[in-house]
Amino acid sequence: MRLLLGKVTKKMGVPDEVSVGTSKIMLTGNYRLILENHKGLIEYSTETVRIKTLDGTVRIEGSELLLDVMDSSTVAISGNVYCIFTAK
C-alpha cells in the first residue's frame, strides 16, 4: 500500500515527506538541524541526539547540542553538528 501511495503521489508532484511520512532533515551550516516527521526522542545529551523515525533512527553527534523545539512532528537542534547518521 505504501509503495502504491508513493507512486501515485510522485506522479502528482507531492513531496515524499508529505505523502508517505518520510523524514526530512534540513541542515543550516553545521549549527542548526531541523528534522520533520519524527516518532520520538530516544536519547538526548549535549553530544548525542537520537531520534526515532518511520524509516529507522537518526543520530546527530556534535558539541553543545541543544533541543530548541520539539513538537509532534518537528525537532529543531542547535549547536555544533559534526555528524548525522541514519540506520534502519
Coordinates of N, CA and C in Angstrom, one line a residue:
M1 N 0.8 -1.2 0.0 CA 0.0 0.0 0.0 C 0.9 1.3 0.0
R2 N 1.9 1.3 0.9 CA 2.8 2.5 0.9 C 3.5 2.7 -0.4
L3 N 3.9 1.6 -1.1 CA 4.6 1.7 -2.4 C 3.6 2.3 -3.4
L4 N 2.4 1.8 -3.4 CA 1.4 2.4 -4.4 C 1.1 3.8 -4.1
L5 N 0.9 4.2 -2.8 CA 0.7 5.6 -2.5 C 1.8 6.5 -2.9
G6 N 3.1 6.0 -2.7 CA 4.2 6.7 -3.1 C 4.3 7.0 -4.6
K7 N 3.9 5.9 -5.4 CA 3.9 6.1 -6.9 C 2.9 7.1 -7.3
V8 N 1.7 7.0 -6.8 CA 0.6 7.9 -7.2 C 1.0 9.3 -6.8
T9 N 1.4 9.6 -5.6 CA 1.7 10.9 -5.2 C 2.9 11.5 -5.9
K10 N 3.9 10.7 -6.2 CA 5.0 11.1 -7.0 C 4.6 11.7 -8.4
K11 N 3.7 11.0 -9.0 CA 3.2 11.4 -10.3 C 2.4 12.7 -10.2
M12 N 1.8 12.9 -9.0 CA 1.1 14.2 -8.8 C 2.0 15.3 -8.3
G13 N 3.3 15.0 -8.1 CA 4.2 16.1 -7.7 C 4.2 16.4 -6.2
V14 N 3.6 15.5 -5.4 CA 3.6 15.7 -3.9 C 4.9 15.2 -3.3
P15 N 5.6 16.0 -2.5 CA 6.8 15.5 -1.9 C 6.6 14.3 -1.0
D16 N 7.7 13.4 -1.0 CA 7.6 12.1 -0.3 C 7.3 12.4 1.2
E17 N 7.9 13.4 1.8 CA 7.8 13.6 3.3 C 6.3 13.9 3.6
V18 N 5.6 14.5 2.7 CA 4.2 14.8 2.9 C 3.3 13.6 2.7
S19 N 3.6 12.8 1.6 CA 2.7 11.8 1.2 C 2.8 10.5 1.9
V20 N 4.0 10.0 2.2 CA 4.2 8.7 2.9 C 4.9 8.8 4.2
G21 N 5.0 10.1 4.7 CA 5.6 10.2 6.1 C 7.1 10.0 6.2
T22 N 7.8 10.1 5.1 CA 9.3 10.0 5.1 C 9.8 11.2 5.9
S23 N 10.9 11.0 6.6 CA 11.5 12.1 7.4 C 12.3 13.0 6.5
K24 N 12.4 14.2 6.9 CA 13.1 15.2 6.1 C 14.1 15.9 7.1
I25 N 15.4 15.9 6.7 CA 16.4 16.6 7.5 C 16.9 17.8 6.8
M26 N 16.9 18.9 7.4 CA 17.4 20.2 6.9 C 18.6 20.7 7.8
L27 N 19.7 20.9 7.2 CA 20.9 21.4 8.0 C 21.3 22.7 7.4
T28 N 21.4 23.7 8.3 CA 21.9 25.0 8.0 C 23.3 25.1 8.6
G29 N 24.3 25.3 7.7 CA 25.7 25.3 8.1 C 26.0 24.0 8.9
N30 N 26.7 24.1 10.0 CA 26.9 23.0 10.9 C 26.3 23.3 12.3
Y31 N 25.4 24.2 12.3 CA 24.9 24.7 13.6 C 23.4 24.6 13.8
R32 N 22.6 24.3 12.8 CA 21.1 24.2 13.0 C 20.6 23.0 12.2
L33 N 19.8 22.1 12.9 CA 19.3 21.0 12.2 C 17.8 20.9 12.5
I34 N 17.0 20.7 11.5 CA 15.6 20.5 11.6 C 15.2 19.2 11.0
L35 N 14.5 18.4 11.8 CA 14.0 17.0 11.3 C 12.5 17.0 11.4
E36 N 11.9 16.7 10.3 CA 10.4 16.7 10.2 C 10.0 15.2 10.1
N37 N 8.8 14.9 10.6 CA 8.2 13.6 10.6 C 8.9 12.6 11.5
H38 N 9.2 13.0 12.8 CA 9.8 12.1 13.7 C 8.8 11.3 14.5
K39 N 9.2 10.3 15.2 CA 8.3 9.5 16.0 C 8.8 9.5 17.5
G40 N 9.7 10.4 17.9 CA 10.0 10.5 19.3 C 11.5 10.5 19.5
L41 N 11.9 11.0 20.7 CA 13.3 11.1 21.1 C 13.7 9.9 21.8
I42 N 14.9 9.3 21.4 CA 15.4 8.1 22.0 C 16.5 8.5 23.0
E43 N 17.4 9.4 22.7 CA 18.5 9.7 23.5 C 18.8 11.2 23.3
Y44 N 19.2 11.9 24.4 CA 19.5 13.3 24.3 C 20.6 13.7 25.3
S45 N 21.7 14.2 24.8 CA 22.7 14.8 25.6 C 23.3 16.0 24.8
T46 N 24.3 16.7 25.4 CA 24.9 17.8 24.6 C 25.8 17.4 23.5
E47 N 26.1 16.0 23.5 CA 26.9 15.5 22.5 C 26.3 14.5 21.5
T48 N 25.1 13.9 21.9 CA 24.4 13.0 21.0 C 22.9 13.1 21.1
V49 N 22.2 13.1 20.0 CA 20.8 13.1 20.0 C 20.4 12.0 19.0
R50 N 19.5 11.1 19.5 CA 19.0 10.0 18.7 C 17.5 10.2 18.6
I51 N 16.9 10.1 17.4 CA 15.5 10.3 17.1 C 14.9 9.2 16.3
K52 N 13.8 8.7 16.7 CA 13.1 7.6 16.0 C 12.3 8.2 14.8
T53 N 12.4 7.5 13.7 CA 11.6 8.0 12.5 C 10.9 6.7 12.0
L54 N 10.0 6.9 11.0 CA 9.3 5.8 10.3 C 10.4 4.9 9.6
D55 N 11.5 5.5 9.2 CA 12.5 4.8 8.4 C 13.5 4.1 9.3
G56 N 13.5 4.4 10.6 CA 14.6 3.9 11.5 C 14.9 4.9 12.5
T57 N 16.2 5.2 12.6 CA 16.7 6.2 13.6 C 17.7 7.1 12.9
V58 N 17.7 8.3 13.5 CA 18.7 9.3 13.1 C 19.5 9.7 14.3
R59 N 20.8 9.7 14.2 CA 21.7 10.0 15.3 C 22.5 11.2 14.9
I60 N 22.5 12.3 15.7 CA 23.2 13.5 15.5 C 24.3 13.6 16.5
E61 N 25.6 13.8 16.1 CA 26.7 13.9 17.0 C 27.3 15.3 16.9
G62 N 27.7 15.9 18.0 CA 28.3 17.2 18.0 C 28.7 17.6 19.4
S63 N 28.7 18.9 19.5 CA 29.0 19.5 20.9 C 28.0 20.7 21.1
E64 N 27.8 20.9 22.4 CA 26.8 21.9 22.8 C 25.5 21.8 22.1
L65 N 25.0 20.6 21.8 CA 23.7 20.4 21.2 C 22.6 20.8 22.1
L66 N 21.6 21.5 21.6 CA 20.5 22.0 22.4 C 19.2 21.7 21.6
L67 N 18.3 21.1 22.3 CA 17.0 20.8 21.7 C 16.1 22.1 21.8
D68 N 16.1 22.8 20.7 CA 15.3 24.1 20.7 C 13.8 23.9 20.7
V69 N 13.4 23.0 19.8 CA 11.9 22.8 19.6 C 11.7 21.4 19.4
M70 N 10.6 20.9 20.0 CA 10.1 19.5 19.7 C 8.6 19.5 19.9
D71 N 8.0 19.2 18.8 CA 6.5 19.0 18.8 C 6.2 17.7 18.2
S72 N 4.9 17.4 17.9 CA 4.5 16.1 17.5 C 5.2 15.7 16.1
S73 N 5.7 16.6 15.3 CA 6.2 16.2 14.0 C 7.6 16.8 13.8
T74 N 8.1 17.8 14.5 CA 9.3 18.5 14.2 C 10.2 18.6 15.4
V75 N 11.5 18.4 15.1 CA 12.6 18.6 16.1 C 13.6 19.6 15.5
A76 N 13.9 20.6 16.3 CA 15.0 21.6 15.9 C 16.1 21.5 16.9
I77 N 17.3 21.4 16.4 CA 18.5 21.2 17.3 C 19.5 22.3 16.8
S78 N 20.1 22.9 17.8 CA 21.2 23.9 17.5 C 22.5 23.4 18.2
G79 N 23.6 23.9 17.8 CA 24.9 23.6 18.4 C 25.9 23.3 17.3
N80 N 27.0 22.7 17.6 CA 28.0 22.3 16.6 C 27.7 20.9 16.2
V81 N 27.1 20.7 15.0 CA 26.8 19.4 14.4 C 28.0 18.9 13.7
Y82 N 28.5 17.7 14.1 CA 29.7 17.1 13.4 C 29.3 16.0 12.4
C83 N 28.3 15.2 12.8 CA 27.9 14.0 12.0 C 26.4 13.7 12.1
I84 N 25.9 13.2 11.1 CA 24.5 12.8 11.1 C 24.5 11.3 10.5
F85 N 24.0 10.4 11.3 CA 23.9 9.0 10.9 C 22.5 8.6 10.8
T86 N 22.2 7.7 9.8 CA 20.8 7.1 9.8 C 21.0 5.6 9.8
A87 N 20.0 4.9 10.4 CA 20.0 3.4 10.5 C 18.6 2.9 10.4
K88 N 18.5 1.8 9.7 CA 17.1 1.2 9.6 C 16.8 0.3 10.8

